[in-house]
XYZ file of C-alpha atoms in Angstrom:
756
model
C 99.394 72.380 126.402
C 99.587 75.419 124.137
C 96.563 75.659 121.909
C 97.675 78.402 119.513
C 100.295 80.998 118.755
C 99.466 84.626 119.352
C 99.764 87.122 116.502
C 101.975 89.178 118.809
C 104.566 86.477 118.180
C 105.732 85.410 114.772
C 103.377 87.304 112.497
C 103.927 90.713 114.088
C 107.667 90.336 113.829
C 107.656 89.294 110.183
C 104.899 91.570 109.033
C 105.576 94.875 110.682
C 107.919 96.316 108.068
C 105.549 95.550 105.236
C 102.493 96.764 107.045
C 104.046 100.000 108.196
C 104.568 100.876 104.547
C 101.141 99.663 103.522
C 98.456 101.715 105.273
C 99.075 104.870 107.217
C 97.666 104.948 110.721
C 96.621 108.557 110.573
C 92.954 109.248 111.239
C 90.980 108.269 108.181
C 87.400 108.232 107.075
C 85.518 105.046 107.853
C 82.658 103.674 105.833
C 80.332 104.639 108.640
C 81.396 108.261 108.258
C 83.412 108.464 111.467
C 87.087 109.274 111.831
C 89.237 106.790 113.659
C 92.604 105.124 113.634
C 93.150 101.719 112.106
C 93.840 99.107 114.773
C 95.918 95.981 114.455
C 97.946 93.611 116.526
C 100.630 93.720 113.890
C 101.790 97.287 114.091
C 100.779 100.708 115.238
C 100.967 101.735 111.590
C 99.289 98.617 110.300
C 96.229 97.665 108.386
C 92.980 97.298 110.242
C 92.213 93.862 108.898
C 93.462 91.819 111.852
C 91.830 92.260 115.209
C 93.133 94.662 117.784
C 91.981 92.467 120.626
C 94.705 89.829 120.462
C 95.206 88.129 123.784
C 97.043 85.073 125.041
C 95.000 81.962 124.299
C 93.977 80.022 127.427
C 96.158 76.957 127.813
C 94.840 75.216 130.924
C 93.400 71.737 130.574
C 90.233 72.931 132.321
C 89.731 75.669 129.758
C 90.466 73.217 126.945
C 87.755 70.841 128.154
C 85.343 73.709 128.721
C 85.738 75.022 125.151
C 85.446 71.520 123.725
C 82.192 70.968 125.616
C 81.005 74.398 124.617
C 81.571 73.676 120.917
C 79.682 70.394 121.235
C 76.623 72.037 122.831
C 76.465 75.223 120.719
C 74.740 73.685 117.687
C 71.251 75.220 117.520
C 71.326 78.228 115.194
C 67.694 79.133 115.900
C 68.203 79.222 119.666
C 71.423 81.218 119.220
C 69.613 83.751 117.030
C 66.757 84.123 119.507
C 69.242 84.877 122.288
C 71.179 87.482 120.300
C 68.844 89.030 117.722
C 67.326 91.729 119.953
C 70.764 93.043 120.890
C 71.923 92.980 117.253
C 68.780 94.835 116.193
C 69.365 97.466 118.862
C 72.983 97.935 117.738
C 71.947 98.105 114.093
C 69.444 100.861 114.847
C 71.777 102.774 117.175
C 72.115 106.486 116.580
C 75.713 107.734 117.053
C 74.664 111.401 117.585
C 72.514 110.301 120.506
C 75.431 108.516 122.133
C 74.418 104.970 121.185
C 77.211 103.164 119.351
C 76.363 101.188 116.214
C 78.512 98.562 114.530
C 81.527 100.094 112.853
C 82.760 99.081 109.455
C 85.785 96.746 109.448
C 87.425 98.907 106.775
C 88.516 102.487 106.337
C 87.491 104.182 103.133
C 91.153 105.068 102.548
C 92.048 101.369 102.621
C 89.453 100.557 99.978
C 90.502 103.469 97.774
C 94.127 102.432 97.960
C 93.236 98.820 97.186
C 91.225 100.006 94.189
C 94.310 101.803 92.836
C 96.564 98.814 93.560
C 94.300 96.430 91.627
C 94.254 98.491 88.429
C 95.150 96.102 85.668
C 94.680 92.965 87.809
C 92.383 90.497 86.076
C 89.616 88.996 88.210
C 87.520 86.730 86.014
C 84.374 84.960 87.181
C 83.404 82.368 84.590
C 80.374 80.904 86.362
C 77.716 83.612 86.276
C 75.298 84.175 89.125
C 71.792 83.068 87.986
C 69.574 86.038 87.218
C 66.197 84.426 87.978
C 64.608 85.076 91.357
C 62.786 81.751 91.455
C 64.237 79.348 94.004
C 64.540 76.126 92.043
C 66.911 73.420 93.263
C 69.047 73.582 90.138
C 69.168 77.353 90.576
C 70.727 76.930 94.008
C 73.307 74.644 92.496
C 74.242 77.349 90.002
C 74.326 79.941 92.777
C 76.807 77.945 94.839
C 78.936 77.285 91.766
C 78.908 81.027 91.038
C 79.929 81.962 94.604
C 82.664 79.331 94.539
C 84.025 80.656 91.232
C 83.776 84.241 92.484
C 85.820 83.461 95.604
C 88.325 81.398 93.633
C 88.856 84.315 91.233
C 89.565 86.586 94.214
C 92.036 84.345 96.049
C 93.826 83.397 92.832
C 94.074 87.039 91.723
C 95.336 88.213 95.126
C 97.897 85.431 95.503
C 99.282 85.869 91.971
C 99.421 89.651 92.342
C 100.833 90.074 95.849
C 102.563 86.811 96.776
C 103.627 84.415 93.984
C 102.964 84.555 90.244
C 103.282 80.802 89.814
C 103.057 77.596 91.796
C 100.112 75.951 93.562
C 97.741 77.905 95.768
C 98.202 77.172 99.493
C 94.447 77.149 100.083
C 91.215 75.822 98.592
C 87.445 76.205 98.910
C 85.154 73.731 100.637
C 81.574 73.667 101.926
C 80.202 72.586 105.342
C 76.592 71.714 106.139
C 76.632 72.895 109.755
C 79.195 73.583 112.513
C 81.310 70.506 113.118
C 80.178 68.776 109.928
C 82.393 67.382 107.220
C 83.378 69.535 104.277
C 82.360 68.916 100.685
C 83.178 70.374 97.340
C 80.173 71.927 95.623
C 80.269 69.210 92.960
C 80.263 66.425 95.558
C 77.386 68.050 97.460
C 75.410 68.258 94.205
C 76.124 64.624 93.316
C 75.007 63.465 96.762
C 71.886 65.614 96.757
C 73.015 67.736 99.712
C 73.177 71.134 98.070
C 70.203 72.356 100.144
C 72.066 71.466 103.347
C 75.086 73.636 102.570
C 75.344 76.818 104.630
C 78.184 78.455 102.751
C 81.788 78.084 101.652
C 85.061 78.226 103.537
C 88.495 79.315 102.406
C 90.680 76.548 103.806
C 94.416 76.449 104.458
C 96.277 73.436 103.115
C 98.095 71.561 105.893
C 100.674 69.106 104.625
C 99.435 65.827 103.207
C 96.437 65.486 105.524
C 93.469 64.559 103.337
C 90.971 65.347 106.078
C 89.587 68.875 106.328
C 89.039 70.378 109.767
C 87.351 73.498 111.078
C 90.615 74.854 112.460
C 91.809 75.230 108.839
C 89.111 77.803 108.034
C 90.789 81.059 106.997
C 87.573 82.849 106.024
C 83.922 81.828 105.989
C 81.368 82.836 103.349
C 77.729 82.529 104.417
C 75.223 82.188 101.572
C 71.546 82.933 102.207
C 68.499 83.525 100.058
C 68.104 87.042 101.484
C 70.485 89.159 103.556
C 68.978 92.661 103.423
C 67.150 94.308 106.276
C 63.898 95.287 104.587
C 64.523 97.893 101.919
C 67.709 99.175 103.564
C 71.150 98.387 102.192
C 72.356 96.808 105.411
C 72.547 93.293 106.792
C 69.461 91.962 108.526
C 69.818 91.031 112.218
C 69.274 87.342 111.402
C 72.087 87.451 108.831
C 74.433 89.015 111.366
C 73.482 86.447 114.005
C 74.085 83.528 111.652
C 77.450 84.964 110.585
C 78.475 85.337 114.237
C 77.297 81.768 114.914
C 79.747 80.345 112.385
C 82.436 82.860 113.311
C 82.446 81.824 116.978
C 82.711 78.161 115.951
C 85.785 78.908 113.842
C 87.448 80.802 116.705
C 86.759 77.984 119.162
C 88.070 75.379 116.705
C 91.290 77.339 116.269
C 91.704 77.579 120.037
C 91.284 73.815 120.407
C 93.671 73.007 117.564
C 97.038 71.434 118.309
C 98.426 72.538 114.954
C 97.011 75.980 114.254
C 99.961 78.394 114.386
C 98.231 81.688 113.604
C 96.539 84.142 115.909
C 93.135 82.756 116.809
C 91.357 85.910 117.790
C 89.673 87.161 114.592
C 87.768 85.835 111.593
C 86.171 87.494 108.576
C 82.735 86.201 107.624
C 81.423 87.133 104.180
C 77.660 87.304 103.829
C 76.051 86.840 100.377
C 72.791 86.380 98.609
C 72.426 86.193 94.831
C 72.781 89.979 94.421
C 74.359 91.610 97.441
C 77.200 91.066 99.845
C 78.706 92.388 103.063
C 81.511 91.599 105.503
C 81.523 90.925 109.240
C 84.665 90.708 111.348
C 84.534 88.942 114.702
C 87.402 89.049 117.176
C 87.977 88.724 120.880
C 89.706 86.925 123.737
C 88.019 83.580 124.366
C 89.768 83.442 127.720
C 87.088 85.855 128.952
C 84.270 83.492 127.966
C 82.429 82.433 131.148
C 81.023 78.998 130.484
C 77.551 78.170 131.787
C 76.902 74.492 131.128
C 73.193 74.968 131.754
C 72.869 77.714 129.126
C 75.854 77.942 126.763
C 73.928 80.282 124.464
C 73.595 82.880 127.188
C 77.331 82.576 127.869
C 78.326 83.305 124.286
C 75.829 86.153 124.017
C 77.345 87.805 127.094
C 80.827 87.327 125.642
C 79.766 88.871 122.342
C 78.202 91.852 124.101
C 80.998 92.553 126.557
C 84.271 91.210 125.212
C 84.041 90.672 121.464
C 84.888 93.176 118.747
C 82.241 93.038 116.026
C 82.521 95.086 112.846
C 79.802 95.091 110.208
C 80.235 96.609 106.756
C 77.631 98.211 104.576
C 75.865 96.053 101.997
C 76.488 96.673 98.320
C 75.726 94.931 95.077
C 78.147 92.171 94.123
C 76.567 90.766 90.950
C 74.896 92.820 88.232
C 71.752 91.883 86.333
C 73.723 89.652 83.963
C 75.269 87.709 86.820
C 78.726 89.247 86.411
C 80.681 90.407 89.449
C 81.018 94.186 89.704
C 84.806 94.226 90.065
C 86.065 97.539 91.398
C 82.772 98.470 93.053
C 82.555 99.030 96.799
C 80.852 95.742 97.695
C 83.377 93.618 95.814
C 86.330 95.626 97.131
C 85.200 94.935 100.703
C 85.180 91.202 99.996
C 88.601 91.369 98.310
C 90.125 93.336 101.186
C 88.726 90.933 103.789
C 90.210 88.023 101.834
C 93.537 89.837 101.535
C 93.697 90.295 105.313
C 92.763 86.645 105.859
C 95.629 85.513 103.625
C 98.021 87.864 105.463
C 96.879 86.376 108.763
C 97.689 82.829 107.629
C 100.496 83.209 105.108
C 102.301 86.315 106.286
C 102.890 89.628 104.506
C 102.988 89.662 100.701
C 106.029 90.324 98.558
C 104.348 93.395 97.100
C 102.409 95.739 99.340
C 99.145 97.459 98.501
C 100.892 100.807 98.884
C 103.649 99.940 96.416
C 101.182 98.827 93.748
C 98.941 101.826 94.403
C 101.919 104.135 93.924
C 102.089 102.987 90.297
C 98.702 104.615 89.694
C 100.231 108.002 88.951
C 102.463 106.443 86.285
C 99.530 104.670 84.661
C 97.532 107.890 84.812
C 100.312 109.840 83.164
C 100.576 107.272 80.365
C 96.842 107.465 79.802
C 96.922 111.263 79.695
C 99.621 111.160 77.050
C 97.093 109.465 74.784
C 94.723 112.431 74.774
C 96.564 115.342 76.368
C 98.298 117.205 73.590
C 96.324 119.002 70.905
C 97.115 121.979 68.760
C 100.027 123.769 70.374
C 100.628 120.932 72.815
C 99.623 122.856 75.926
C 95.942 122.197 76.595
C 94.774 118.968 78.231
C 91.568 118.086 76.404
C 89.292 117.288 79.381
C 90.368 120.506 81.134
C 90.302 122.903 78.174
C 88.358 126.096 78.639
C 86.164 127.837 76.146
C 87.699 130.898 74.528
C 88.156 133.966 76.721
C 89.019 137.548 76.174
C 92.698 138.449 76.131
C 94.056 138.977 79.631
C 90.980 137.586 81.375
C 91.582 135.336 84.362
C 89.765 132.052 83.826
C 86.991 131.315 86.295
C 85.403 127.880 86.611
C 81.848 127.386 87.778
C 81.060 124.757 90.352
C 79.776 121.538 88.841
C 79.141 117.954 89.754
C 81.326 116.988 86.829
C 84.629 115.632 88.236
C 86.528 117.223 85.381
C 85.236 120.626 86.506
C 86.528 120.079 90.015
C 89.925 119.073 88.678
C 89.962 122.034 86.300
C 89.531 124.442 89.210
C 92.782 123.252 90.783
C 94.710 123.324 87.484
C 93.854 126.710 86.005
C 95.338 127.241 82.571
C 96.537 130.850 82.439
C 96.727 132.523 79.051
C 99.366 134.695 77.463
C 99.043 138.325 78.499
C 97.202 137.686 81.779
C 98.292 139.777 84.758
C 98.849 138.089 88.103
C 98.943 140.262 91.207
C 100.900 138.672 94.039
C 100.764 139.550 97.729
C 104.227 138.951 99.193
C 104.609 139.516 102.935
C 108.168 140.786 102.562
C 107.831 142.834 99.381
C 104.168 143.806 99.301
C 102.187 143.615 96.073
C 103.986 142.632 92.868
C 102.542 142.148 89.386
C 103.622 139.696 86.693
C 102.468 139.209 83.113
C 102.271 135.684 81.646
C 104.313 135.278 78.453
C 104.182 131.539 77.815
C 103.064 128.257 79.396
C 104.672 124.823 79.458
C 102.866 121.568 80.247
C 105.039 119.296 82.378
C 103.534 116.075 83.682
C 100.187 116.945 85.234
C 100.851 120.631 85.887
C 101.829 123.855 84.126
C 104.723 126.208 84.663
C 104.634 129.690 83.218
C 107.193 132.096 81.841
C 106.410 135.664 82.921
C 107.938 139.087 83.348
C 107.642 141.536 86.186
C 105.493 144.497 85.256
C 108.079 146.724 86.987
C 111.025 145.130 85.149
C 109.827 143.544 81.894
C 113.337 142.784 80.591
C 113.972 139.664 82.717
C 112.094 136.410 82.151
C 110.917 134.585 85.268
C 109.467 131.157 86.065
C 106.044 131.109 87.732
C 104.495 128.152 89.581
C 100.774 128.414 90.384
C 99.336 126.084 93.007
C 95.842 124.802 93.724
C 93.164 126.877 95.414
C 93.134 125.903 99.119
C 89.490 124.801 99.084
C 90.012 122.620 96.023
C 93.209 120.823 96.888
C 92.122 117.184 96.913
C 94.093 114.492 98.772
C 95.328 112.735 95.636
C 98.789 112.304 94.222
C 97.971 114.450 91.182
C 96.725 117.434 93.186
C 99.425 117.109 95.832
C 102.034 117.602 93.108
C 100.912 121.245 92.939
C 101.525 121.588 96.665
C 105.057 120.215 96.227
C 105.690 122.519 93.251
C 104.664 125.687 95.091
C 104.413 125.609 98.887
C 107.030 122.920 99.544
C 109.496 124.237 96.977
C 109.166 127.701 98.499
C 110.041 126.279 101.893
C 113.065 124.397 100.538
C 114.494 127.363 98.626
C 113.958 129.641 101.626
C 115.712 127.064 103.820
C 118.733 127.057 101.528
C 118.844 130.842 101.605
C 118.449 130.917 105.375
C 121.322 128.455 105.790
C 123.567 130.840 103.873
C 124.262 128.954 100.634
C 123.656 130.117 97.105
C 124.795 129.213 93.612
C 124.094 130.258 90.038
C 122.979 126.657 89.548
C 120.184 126.897 92.108
C 116.835 128.668 91.514
C 116.444 132.008 93.229
C 113.139 133.114 94.749
C 111.955 136.421 93.271
C 108.600 136.471 95.067
C 106.215 134.096 96.797
C 102.816 134.498 98.342
C 99.197 134.392 97.272
C 97.243 135.706 94.318
C 95.081 138.796 94.695
C 92.050 138.779 92.425
C 90.287 141.726 90.843
C 87.099 143.129 92.404
C 86.052 143.081 96.041
C 87.355 140.351 98.339
C 85.125 138.934 101.061
C 87.744 137.023 103.051
C 87.149 137.152 106.801
C 90.786 137.163 107.968
C 94.061 138.456 106.470
C 95.281 134.914 105.950
C 91.939 133.557 104.725
C 90.299 133.448 101.337
C 86.879 134.126 99.847
C 84.812 132.200 97.312
C 86.645 133.611 94.300
C 88.415 130.747 92.437
C 91.753 132.598 92.560
C 91.612 134.092 96.036
C 94.482 132.828 98.176
C 95.934 130.567 95.486
C 99.640 130.121 96.313
C 102.229 131.248 93.786
C 106.017 131.063 93.492
C 108.183 133.151 91.145
C 111.798 132.105 90.537
C 114.737 132.981 88.341
C 116.194 132.059 85.874
C 114.110 130.605 83.008
C 115.165 127.506 81.095
C 113.819 124.828 78.801
C 113.268 121.405 80.431
C 115.602 118.690 79.156
C 112.592 116.568 78.213
C 111.593 119.207 75.650
C 115.196 119.710 74.498
C 115.490 115.992 73.762
C 112.139 115.946 71.973
C 113.200 118.834 69.692
C 116.933 118.264 69.185
C 117.650 114.657 70.103
C 120.384 113.360 72.471
C 122.987 115.698 73.952
C 126.502 115.870 72.559
C 129.545 114.790 74.562
C 130.289 118.385 75.590
C 126.672 119.106 76.532
C 126.337 115.903 78.585
C 129.601 116.585 80.421
C 128.542 120.153 81.244
C 125.096 118.936 82.330
C 126.778 116.518 84.737
C 129.099 119.243 86.070
C 126.384 121.869 86.525
C 124.014 119.452 88.272
C 126.771 118.227 90.580
C 127.536 121.834 91.535
C 123.884 122.324 92.535
C 123.705 119.002 94.390
C 126.998 119.699 96.171
C 125.807 123.151 97.235
C 122.567 121.737 98.668
C 124.458 118.880 100.334
C 126.470 121.448 102.319
C 123.346 121.919 104.453
C 122.197 118.283 104.237
C 119.553 118.847 101.556
C 118.987 116.309 98.753
C 116.920 117.009 95.651
C 115.007 113.701 95.576
C 113.486 114.048 92.092
C 116.196 114.217 89.411
C 114.583 113.584 86.009
C 114.522 115.260 82.539
C 111.491 117.397 83.435
C 113.313 118.813 86.454
C 116.577 119.836 84.734
C 116.418 122.976 82.598
C 118.780 124.186 79.912
C 119.496 127.915 80.304
C 120.819 130.153 77.543
C 123.106 132.863 78.914
C 123.703 135.645 76.389
C 126.956 137.543 76.828
C 127.339 140.107 74.112
C 127.167 138.315 70.800
C 127.925 134.912 72.337
C 125.521 132.476 73.966
C 126.522 129.957 76.588
C 124.467 127.050 77.872
C 124.144 125.954 81.459
C 121.962 123.435 83.265
C 120.049 123.701 86.532
C 117.996 121.325 88.709
C 114.583 122.865 89.400
C 111.432 121.607 91.176
C 112.968 121.277 94.637
C 109.584 120.538 96.210
C 110.422 116.863 96.851
C 113.773 117.687 98.446
C 114.666 115.782 101.598
C 115.445 118.090 104.512
C 115.094 115.583 107.334
C 114.644 111.837 107.841
C 110.859 111.908 107.818
C 110.722 113.462 104.320
C 109.981 111.148 101.407
C 111.389 111.662 97.908
C 109.422 111.325 94.698
C 109.178 107.813 93.283
C 110.060 107.736 89.595
C 110.326 104.254 88.089
C 112.771 105.450 85.446
C 115.087 107.769 87.411
C 114.763 107.172 91.166
C 117.658 105.440 92.906
C 117.398 101.784 93.848
C 117.444 102.712 97.544
C 114.529 105.119 97.070
C 112.480 102.475 95.247
C 113.162 99.806 97.863
C 112.856 101.858 101.042
C 111.102 105.087 100.101
C 114.108 106.989 101.463
C 117.317 108.425 100.041
C 120.836 107.261 100.752
C 123.744 109.769 100.442
C 124.395 108.807 96.798
C 120.757 108.683 95.638
C 120.821 112.011 93.774
C 124.082 111.041 92.048
C 122.600 107.682 91.024
C 119.543 109.436 89.563
C 121.898 111.794 87.722
C 123.647 108.795 86.136
C 120.296 107.459 84.874
C 119.552 110.940 83.527
C 122.896 111.110 81.700
C 122.349 107.629 80.292
C 118.964 108.741 78.949
C 120.046 112.121 77.503
C 122.984 110.420 75.783
C 120.684 108.112 73.839
C 120.309 105.202 76.249
C 117.075 103.230 76.149
C 114.921 103.410 79.276
C 112.731 100.325 79.494
C 109.054 101.071 80.105
C 108.660 99.379 83.484
C 105.275 99.217 85.198
C 106.138 98.332 88.792
C 108.797 98.932 91.413
C 109.864 95.302 91.156
C 110.469 95.498 87.401
C 112.235 98.874 87.834
C 114.640 97.330 90.354
C 115.209 94.374 88.037
C 116.081 96.755 85.199
C 118.646 98.507 87.389
C 120.180 95.280 88.646
C 120.373 93.855 85.136
C 121.937 96.943 83.546
C 124.461 97.549 86.316
C 125.470 93.880 86.190
C 125.944 93.992 82.397
C 127.604 97.426 82.645
C 125.182 98.631 79.966
C 125.016 102.103 81.535
C 128.799 102.483 81.651
C 129.141 101.242 78.072
C 126.593 103.748 76.777
C 128.240 106.647 78.620
C 131.692 105.428 77.543
C 130.734 106.019 73.928
C 130.138 109.663 74.844
C 132.800 110.410 77.422
C 135.380 108.361 79.309
C 134.937 110.754 82.227
C 131.176 110.115 82.433
C 131.835 106.372 82.277
C 134.266 106.678 85.180
C 131.714 108.725 87.131
C 129.078 106.000 86.556
C 131.532 103.366 87.836
C 132.142 105.477 90.924
C 128.432 105.906 91.629
C 127.879 102.167 91.096
C 130.335 101.488 93.929
C 128.362 103.807 96.251
C 124.774 102.740 95.457
C 122.885 101.874 98.636
C 125.859 102.512 100.933
C 126.038 105.084 103.750
C 129.089 106.756 102.166
C 128.700 110.304 100.809
C 129.652 111.381 97.303
C 133.086 113.010 96.991
C 131.855 116.001 95.031
C 135.171 117.867 95.198
C 137.259 115.379 93.233
C 134.634 114.918 90.531
C 133.995 118.643 90.185
C 137.731 119.211 89.663
C 137.772 116.635 86.872
C 134.581 117.916 85.290
C 135.686 121.559 85.529
C 138.899 120.614 83.736
C 136.906 118.894 80.991
C 134.349 121.699 80.614
C 136.461 124.842 81.140
C 140.001 123.656 80.624
C 141.227 124.239 84.182
C 140.383 123.458 87.782
C 140.003 127.138 88.643
C 137.739 128.351 85.867
C 134.228 127.112 86.169
C 134.235 126.984 89.915
C 130.755 128.339 90.255
C 129.880 127.706 93.876
C 129.323 130.752 95.986
C 128.785 130.010 99.652
C 127.477 133.291 100.929
C 126.465 133.869 104.526
C 123.040 135.431 104.346
C 121.604 136.871 107.497
C 117.868 136.398 107.363
C 115.389 137.435 109.960
C 112.962 134.742 111.002
C 110.060 136.600 109.428
C 111.904 136.616 106.085
C 111.637 132.869 105.846
C 108.496 131.075 104.712
C 106.269 129.544 107.296
C 106.076 125.782 107.699
C 103.447 125.632 104.953
C 106.114 126.792 102.552
C 104.815 130.198 101.423
C 105.968 133.559 102.571
C 102.587 134.953 101.870
C 100.728 133.197 104.595
C 100.479 130.089 102.518
C 97.936 127.428 102.909
């Protein structure tokens, strides 16, 4: 007789792909302040929500009878608490520095932060408020249970509609037991029968077919409700609260093990612990096969199992309901409850259609939209929250330390002013000086136009990164790292491999900024407390105007301009592809229009810049742009051989006047692509501009998502003929063997100046 299916079976197989993309398994900060790896039976790169102690459930008839007898005898909560409370108190007071291990949190702080970003815009609405009065009247307890029930319903409904299915019935419901083994009631039925005082909490139950009877093996998650859960004045669960939560948790695990129908892993359960203000989460897991049954003292048996074989995680306690009885959605306490419920649903219903990571990745898009509402003032360069007070001409802006989060952000996005002198320490070329001429705001960073003090006739592009001590692990701040350090590495790699082209940026200098005055850095590669000391910098040539600004000023490109843009970009992509490098972030901000003056005539050319998200090897990830990324990149987070060409088609469609729908998720972005390719809307728009561009779009459509490379040669011949009138003129690729010494190439950090 098999009593349950292990999570190492069906759920691991179906959930691994989703979970590997959901939460990274790198060491992360836990709520208890420690650093550890997230454990899970699902995947080595999985979420930590499902226990790591999955074992084969005992199947012998003797074990079945033993557990059944054990469940029947383990009914006295007071006796259970007396047997366990001293040990729980000792664990709760344990001091990690002294070597005594306390209960760890079931969640990593990174998980909660990512969930917070994923739930932006998701509506959780609790209609039944938690009573504000502290007087324990009977009718008050009725309102409290109704409030908890509505709170949990809002969570499960919001999670299911957001991550699994937008419509259809919920596959679970809420019900209330009076004690272990008792029948379940709805809150309304318990109130009508006068049994509200007997209820111990609420259970999230899985629906099983048409069976009208509710059983304990259907409990997905248990919510314990008590009058008080705090340990004195400390924001942590009291030992009695933990004991009672474990009491119900062990009953759920035993019931699952005894079930003939339960098909999920039986080794872990989340127990939510509430009073009328606060809440916390306990996770209990373990192999019941190691439970040594003592018929004379079953309580001692379970206590020994909990001490020696169970995995018990206890979260911090935080406020759930404010003084008006409203749930504090987005606060730490509520996020812990939501994440525990999310993991419980995953355990029973499998991985969601949308992952937490995919929804969290949309945060940067929402942030950029919000910044557009208040960013541009005056000359369109200064972001309002980051704007500095006026400074003397040529002065380098310094930012004082402050608790204000805007001040911390401002330090990593210094706004340099016209006329300022930047002194750069380049390991290959020594010290070089550049003077800022102009600044451009692109996305959430600035690029600068400057001239070399030694050769002020040539305009150069300058990228300034974030100070090493202020680079925060967020998508916005990491973009500076990609713009400077990573782009330096990519461009140096191209040079080292011996390829060059007039359609690829050329590194003029790279290294770190030297500030005026004395420097107190301890090592040559270190930095001092000065806000500019050691800040990475990259200087490239030539200078151009981003297509996004060209379109804003002059409108869509003409047929000739669009055709040349396609040709020039393909030359650059083909040159990089010679050494297996893909750009990975083709969009209007990353294509510049360059004016080449030859005598009295001016000629335009186009160049892909911002190579920081380029893919050099399989482990590299491209940028995710809902408007311009390829379908393969959106679906898999990786590039296929035609991804850059597909992004170029979307770019051409946009610069030729095509309408880009404002999508807000990866799913809607993929739907837009599928719909427009199916209707041939992209080809029709390009066909109005150029039959050649329409043919190119048809060709790329046939390659999308396939392993076949783009035939650059044939399309460059056709485009050269259209742009220059022959197949020979306009052949701009120069594949030059460049012999570079190892020390001439940037270090793995991406800077040649001992980058960070």
